[in-house]
Tab-separated table of C-alpha atoms and ligand atoms in Angstrom:
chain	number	residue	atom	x	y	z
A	1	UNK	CA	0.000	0.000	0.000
A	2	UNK	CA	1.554	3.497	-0.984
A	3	UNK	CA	2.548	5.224	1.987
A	4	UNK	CA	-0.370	8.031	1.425
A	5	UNK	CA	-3.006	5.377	1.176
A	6	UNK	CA	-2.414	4.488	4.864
A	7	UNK	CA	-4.672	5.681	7.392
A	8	UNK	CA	-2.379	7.375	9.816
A	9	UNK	CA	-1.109	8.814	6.102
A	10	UNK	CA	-4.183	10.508	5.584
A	11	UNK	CA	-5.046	11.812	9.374
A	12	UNK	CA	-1.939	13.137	8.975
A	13	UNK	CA	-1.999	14.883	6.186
A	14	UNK	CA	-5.802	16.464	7.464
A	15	UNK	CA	-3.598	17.798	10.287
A	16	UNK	CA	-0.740	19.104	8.390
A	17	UNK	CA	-1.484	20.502	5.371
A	18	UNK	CA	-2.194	24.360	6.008
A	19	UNK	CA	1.162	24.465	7.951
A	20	UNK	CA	2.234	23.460	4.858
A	21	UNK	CA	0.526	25.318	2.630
A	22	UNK	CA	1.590	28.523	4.883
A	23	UNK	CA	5.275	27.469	5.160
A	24	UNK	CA	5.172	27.287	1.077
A	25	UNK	CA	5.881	31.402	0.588
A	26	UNK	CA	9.024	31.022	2.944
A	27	UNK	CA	10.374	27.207	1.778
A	28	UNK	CA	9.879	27.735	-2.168
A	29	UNK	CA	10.874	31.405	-2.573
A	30	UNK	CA	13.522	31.011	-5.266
A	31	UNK	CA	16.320	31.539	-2.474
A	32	UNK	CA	16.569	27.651	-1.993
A	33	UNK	CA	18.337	26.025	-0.584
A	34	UNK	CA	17.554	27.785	2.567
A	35	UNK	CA	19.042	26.573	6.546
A	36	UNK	CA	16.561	25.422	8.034
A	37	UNK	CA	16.621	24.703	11.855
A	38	UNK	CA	14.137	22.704	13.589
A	39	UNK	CA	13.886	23.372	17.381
A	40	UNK	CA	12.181	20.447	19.110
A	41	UNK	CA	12.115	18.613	15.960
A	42	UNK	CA	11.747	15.184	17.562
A	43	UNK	CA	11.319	12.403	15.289
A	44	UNK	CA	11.526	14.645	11.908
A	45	UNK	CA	7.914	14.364	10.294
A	46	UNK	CA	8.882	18.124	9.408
A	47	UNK	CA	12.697	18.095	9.376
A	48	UNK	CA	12.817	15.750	6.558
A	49	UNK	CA	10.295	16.782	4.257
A	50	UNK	CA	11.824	20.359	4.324
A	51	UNK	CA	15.314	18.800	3.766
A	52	UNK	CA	13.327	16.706	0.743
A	53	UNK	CA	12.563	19.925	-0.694
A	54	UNK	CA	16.327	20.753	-1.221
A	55	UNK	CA	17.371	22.670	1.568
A	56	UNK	CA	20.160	22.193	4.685
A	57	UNK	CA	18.322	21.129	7.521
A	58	UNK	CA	19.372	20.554	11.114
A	59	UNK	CA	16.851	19.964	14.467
A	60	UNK	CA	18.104	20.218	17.952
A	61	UNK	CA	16.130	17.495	20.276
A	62	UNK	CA	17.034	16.926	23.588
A	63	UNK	CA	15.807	13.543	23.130
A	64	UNK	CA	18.472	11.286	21.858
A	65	UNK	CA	15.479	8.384	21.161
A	66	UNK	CA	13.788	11.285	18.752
A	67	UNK	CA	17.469	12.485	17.097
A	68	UNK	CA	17.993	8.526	16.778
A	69	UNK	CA	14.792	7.865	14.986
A	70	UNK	CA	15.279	11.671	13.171
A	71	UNK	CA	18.570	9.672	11.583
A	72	UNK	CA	16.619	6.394	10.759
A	73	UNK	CA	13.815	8.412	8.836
A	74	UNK	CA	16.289	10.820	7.194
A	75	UNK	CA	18.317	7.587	5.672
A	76	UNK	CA	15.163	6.043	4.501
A	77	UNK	CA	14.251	8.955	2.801
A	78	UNK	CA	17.796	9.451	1.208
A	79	UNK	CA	18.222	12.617	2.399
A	80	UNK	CA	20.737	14.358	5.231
A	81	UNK	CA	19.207	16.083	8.592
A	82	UNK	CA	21.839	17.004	10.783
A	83	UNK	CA	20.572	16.000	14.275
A	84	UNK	CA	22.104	17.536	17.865
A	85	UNK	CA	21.151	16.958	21.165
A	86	UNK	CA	20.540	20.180	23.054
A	87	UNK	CA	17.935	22.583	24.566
A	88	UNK	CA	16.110	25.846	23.488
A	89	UNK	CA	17.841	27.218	26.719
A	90	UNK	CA	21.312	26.611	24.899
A	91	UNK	CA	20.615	26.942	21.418
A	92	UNK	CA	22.935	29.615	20.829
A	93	UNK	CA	26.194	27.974	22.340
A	94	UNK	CA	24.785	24.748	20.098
A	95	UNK	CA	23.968	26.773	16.703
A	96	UNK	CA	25.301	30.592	16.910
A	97	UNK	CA	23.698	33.374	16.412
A	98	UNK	CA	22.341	34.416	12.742
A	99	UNK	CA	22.872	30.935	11.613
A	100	UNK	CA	19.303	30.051	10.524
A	101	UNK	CA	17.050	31.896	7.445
A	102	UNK	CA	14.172	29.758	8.557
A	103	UNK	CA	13.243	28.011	12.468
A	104	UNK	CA	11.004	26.278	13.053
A	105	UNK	CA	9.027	25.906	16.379
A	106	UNK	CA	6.214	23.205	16.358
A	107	UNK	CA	4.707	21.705	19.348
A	108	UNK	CA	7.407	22.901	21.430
A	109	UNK	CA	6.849	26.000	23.770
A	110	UNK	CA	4.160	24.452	25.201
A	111	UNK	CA	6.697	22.224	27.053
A	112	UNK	CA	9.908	24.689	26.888
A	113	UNK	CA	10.186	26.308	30.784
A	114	UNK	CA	10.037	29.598	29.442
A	115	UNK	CA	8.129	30.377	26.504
A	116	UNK	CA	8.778	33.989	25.758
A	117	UNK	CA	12.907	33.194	26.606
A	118	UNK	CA	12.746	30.918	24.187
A	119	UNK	CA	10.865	33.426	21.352
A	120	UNK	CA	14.247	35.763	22.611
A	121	UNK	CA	16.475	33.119	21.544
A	122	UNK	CA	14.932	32.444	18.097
A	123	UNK	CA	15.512	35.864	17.274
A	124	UNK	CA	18.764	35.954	18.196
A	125	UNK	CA	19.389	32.320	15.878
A	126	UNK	CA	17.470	33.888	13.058
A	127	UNK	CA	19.240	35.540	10.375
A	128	UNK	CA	18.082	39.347	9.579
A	129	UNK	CA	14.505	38.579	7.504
A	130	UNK	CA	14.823	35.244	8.467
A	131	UNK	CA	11.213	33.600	8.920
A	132	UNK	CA	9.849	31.827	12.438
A	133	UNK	CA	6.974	29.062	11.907
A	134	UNK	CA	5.584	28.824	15.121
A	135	UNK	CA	2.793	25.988	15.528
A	136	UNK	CA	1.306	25.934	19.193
A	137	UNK	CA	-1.616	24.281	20.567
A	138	UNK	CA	-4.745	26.399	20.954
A	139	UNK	CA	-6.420	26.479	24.296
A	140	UNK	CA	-10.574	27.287	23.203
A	141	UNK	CA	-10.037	24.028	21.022
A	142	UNK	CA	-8.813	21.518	24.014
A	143	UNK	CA	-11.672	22.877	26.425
A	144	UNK	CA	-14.279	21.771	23.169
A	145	UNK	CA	-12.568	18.219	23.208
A	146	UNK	CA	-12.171	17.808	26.848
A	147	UNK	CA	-15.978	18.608	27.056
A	148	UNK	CA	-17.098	16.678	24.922
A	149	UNK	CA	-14.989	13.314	25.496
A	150	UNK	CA	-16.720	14.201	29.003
A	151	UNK	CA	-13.764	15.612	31.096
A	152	UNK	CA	-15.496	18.582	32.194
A	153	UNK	CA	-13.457	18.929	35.425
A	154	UNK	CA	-9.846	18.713	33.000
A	155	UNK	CA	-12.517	21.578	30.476
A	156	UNK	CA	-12.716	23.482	33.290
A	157	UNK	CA	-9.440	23.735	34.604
A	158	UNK	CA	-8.068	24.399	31.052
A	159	UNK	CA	-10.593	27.121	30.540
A	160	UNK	CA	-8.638	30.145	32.011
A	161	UNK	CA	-4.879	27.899	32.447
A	162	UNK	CA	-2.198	30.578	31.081
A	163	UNK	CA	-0.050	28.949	33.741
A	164	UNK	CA	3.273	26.899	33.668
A	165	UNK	CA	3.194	23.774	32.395
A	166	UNK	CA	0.259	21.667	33.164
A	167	UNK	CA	0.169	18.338	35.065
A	168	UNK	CA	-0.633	15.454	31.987
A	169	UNK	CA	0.537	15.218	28.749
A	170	UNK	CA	0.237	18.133	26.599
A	171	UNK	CA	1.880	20.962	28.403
A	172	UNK	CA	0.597	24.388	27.941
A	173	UNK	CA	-1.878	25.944	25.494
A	174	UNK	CA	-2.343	29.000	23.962
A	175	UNK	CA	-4.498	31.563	23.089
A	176	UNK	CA	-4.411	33.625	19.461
A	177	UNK	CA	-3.388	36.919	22.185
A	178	UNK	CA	-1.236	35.103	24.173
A	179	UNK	CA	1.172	34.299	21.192
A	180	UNK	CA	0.927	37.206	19.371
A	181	UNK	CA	1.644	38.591	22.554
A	182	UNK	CA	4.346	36.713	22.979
A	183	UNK	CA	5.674	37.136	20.003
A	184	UNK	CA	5.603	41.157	20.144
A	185	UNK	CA	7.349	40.685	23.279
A	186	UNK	CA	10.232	38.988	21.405
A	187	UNK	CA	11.007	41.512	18.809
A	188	UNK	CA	8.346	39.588	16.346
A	189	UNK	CA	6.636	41.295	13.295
A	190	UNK	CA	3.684	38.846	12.390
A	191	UNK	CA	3.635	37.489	8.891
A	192	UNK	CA	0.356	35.375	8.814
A	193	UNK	CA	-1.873	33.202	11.090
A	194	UNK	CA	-3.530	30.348	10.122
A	195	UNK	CA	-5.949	28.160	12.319
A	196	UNK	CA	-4.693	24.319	12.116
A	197	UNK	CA	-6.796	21.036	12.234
A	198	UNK	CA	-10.115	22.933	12.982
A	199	UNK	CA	-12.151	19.652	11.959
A	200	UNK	CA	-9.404	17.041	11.206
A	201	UNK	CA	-9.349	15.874	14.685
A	202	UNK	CA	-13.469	15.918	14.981
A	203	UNK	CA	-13.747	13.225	11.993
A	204	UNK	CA	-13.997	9.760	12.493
A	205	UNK	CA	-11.273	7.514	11.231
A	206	UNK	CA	-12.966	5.512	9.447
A	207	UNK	CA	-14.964	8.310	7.510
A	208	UNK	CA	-11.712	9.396	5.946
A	209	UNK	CA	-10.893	5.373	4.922
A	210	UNK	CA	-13.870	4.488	3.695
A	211	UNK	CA	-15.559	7.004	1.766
A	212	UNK	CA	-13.491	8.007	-1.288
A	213	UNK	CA	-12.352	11.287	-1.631
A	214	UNK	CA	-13.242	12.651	1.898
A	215	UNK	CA	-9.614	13.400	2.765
A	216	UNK	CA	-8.859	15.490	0.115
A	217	UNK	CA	-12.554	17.235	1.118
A	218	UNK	CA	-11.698	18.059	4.579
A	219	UNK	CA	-8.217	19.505	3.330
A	220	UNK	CA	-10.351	21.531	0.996
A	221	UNK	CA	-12.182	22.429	3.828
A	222	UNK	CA	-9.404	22.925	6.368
A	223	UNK	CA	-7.917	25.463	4.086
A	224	UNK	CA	-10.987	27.239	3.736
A	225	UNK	CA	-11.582	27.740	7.927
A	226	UNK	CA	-8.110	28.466	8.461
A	227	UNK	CA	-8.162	32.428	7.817
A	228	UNK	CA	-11.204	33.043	9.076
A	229	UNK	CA	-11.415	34.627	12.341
A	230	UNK	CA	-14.530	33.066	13.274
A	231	UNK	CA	-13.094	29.598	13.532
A	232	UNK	CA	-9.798	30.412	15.111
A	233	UNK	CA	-10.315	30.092	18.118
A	234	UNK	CA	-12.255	25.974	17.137
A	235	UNK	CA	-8.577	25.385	15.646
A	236	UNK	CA	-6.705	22.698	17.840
A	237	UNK	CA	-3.442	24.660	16.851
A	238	UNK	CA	-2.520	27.729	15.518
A	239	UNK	CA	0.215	28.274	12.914
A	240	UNK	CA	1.925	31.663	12.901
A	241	UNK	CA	4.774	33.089	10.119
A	242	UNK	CA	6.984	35.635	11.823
A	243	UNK	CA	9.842	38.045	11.039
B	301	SAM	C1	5.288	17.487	20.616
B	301	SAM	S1	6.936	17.125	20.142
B	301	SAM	C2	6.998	18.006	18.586
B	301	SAM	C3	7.963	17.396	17.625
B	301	SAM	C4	8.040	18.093	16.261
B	301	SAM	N1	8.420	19.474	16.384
B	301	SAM	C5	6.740	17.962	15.504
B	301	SAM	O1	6.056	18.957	15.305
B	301	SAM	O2	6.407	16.834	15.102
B	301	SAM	C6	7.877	18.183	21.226
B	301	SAM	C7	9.367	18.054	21.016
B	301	SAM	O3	10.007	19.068	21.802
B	301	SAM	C8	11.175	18.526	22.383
B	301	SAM	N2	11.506	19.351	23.560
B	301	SAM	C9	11.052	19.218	24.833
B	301	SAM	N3	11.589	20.172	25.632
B	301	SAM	C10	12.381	20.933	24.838
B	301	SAM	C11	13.212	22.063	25.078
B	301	SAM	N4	13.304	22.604	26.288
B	301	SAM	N5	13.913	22.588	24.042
B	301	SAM	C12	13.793	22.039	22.798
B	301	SAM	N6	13.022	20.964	22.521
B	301	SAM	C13	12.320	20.421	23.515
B	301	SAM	C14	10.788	17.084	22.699
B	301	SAM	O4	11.921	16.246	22.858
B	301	SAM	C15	9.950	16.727	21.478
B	301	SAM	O5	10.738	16.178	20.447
């Protein structure tokens, strides 16, 4: 079966395909190849499509199991992702400064100690014009889902949570303010903001493997929510392009 027939293939790329369709101005600008530098990259589900798209890409994990399975997927994908253990906290002793034209930041300051330290330090690895793509979990969206799988008291806790680090899995969450703020704070001049998987993770399964077509339908559809203002704050992440 072709790797984008699978099931998890298709979820996936539900989930995934406005933060690529947003990255596209900044990846495929004519400037290619670009370096690229994936903070928190983990396993590289990002890190090595970008480097399949021609440019020099490196991620810095503190998790050696991620930066081990980073290097398996890289090799089976016959391309090179230069993988190095270290921290958002040290990322300028590991990379330099104005060493990167394009960071990215996905799933990662919810978990980082300090978020807006870590925005600081972006900058600082950025090149002049360089872009940030930051993709954070949204907060509106989890209290929806923890409702309605039920978990009112976990809905309710979340509901006003701008807090360290929450107790469970996820780590913090975010509101559209709160990272923009953020992001001012930093030295940050927004580029776009795009609401991500504001139905993807609503659909069941077995809609998207059984009914022909209805994949490609929900992208359609994802792309079409993901500007509007209305359904930002229904979006279970936000993607933002910064300068
Ligand atoms: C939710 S995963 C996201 C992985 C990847 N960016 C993606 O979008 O698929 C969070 C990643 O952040 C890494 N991480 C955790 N704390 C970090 C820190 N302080 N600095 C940098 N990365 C961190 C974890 O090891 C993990 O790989």
């Amino acid at each position: 079966m072709p790797a984008s027939d699978r099931p998890s293939e298709r979820r996936g790329a539900a989930r995934t395909a406005v933060v690529w369709e947003s990255l596209r101005p900044v990846l495929d600008d004519g400037q290619s190849p670009r370096d690229v530098l994936d903070i928190g990259g983990g396993t590289g589900g990002f890190a090595v499509r970008v480097a399949e798209l021609g440019h020099r890409v490196s991620v810095v994990d503190p998790s050696p199991d991620a930066l081990a399975a980073l290097d398996r997927r890289a090799r089976e994908q016959g391309v090179a992702v230069a993988g190095q253990q270290g921290d958002v906290s040290d990322l300028l002793e590991v990379t330099g400064p104005a060493s990167a034209d394009v960071v990215l930041c996905h799933g990662v300051l919810e978990v980082v100690e300090d978020p807006a330290a870590a925005l600081a330090t972006i900058r600082e690895v950025l090149r002049p014009g360089g872009s940030l793509s930051l993709l954070v979990a949204q907060r509106h969206a989890a209290v929806i889902a923890r409702a309605m799988a039920g978990h009112f008291q976990q809905a309710l806790a979340l509901l006003d949570s701008t807090g360290g680090v929450l107790s469970g899995r996820v780590g913090r969450r975010f509101t559209h303010d709160e990272v923009t703020g953020l992001l001012a704070g930093a030295g940050f001049e927004l580029a776009s903001v795009h609401g991500v998987r504001v139905f993807a993770d609503l659909v069941p399964g077995s809609l998207l493997d059984l009914e022909p077509g209805a994949t490609g339908a929900l992208i359609d559809l994802e792309h079409a929510v993901s500007t509007r203002p209305e359904y930002l704050p229904l979006a279970a992440q936000l993607h933002v392009l910064a300068r």
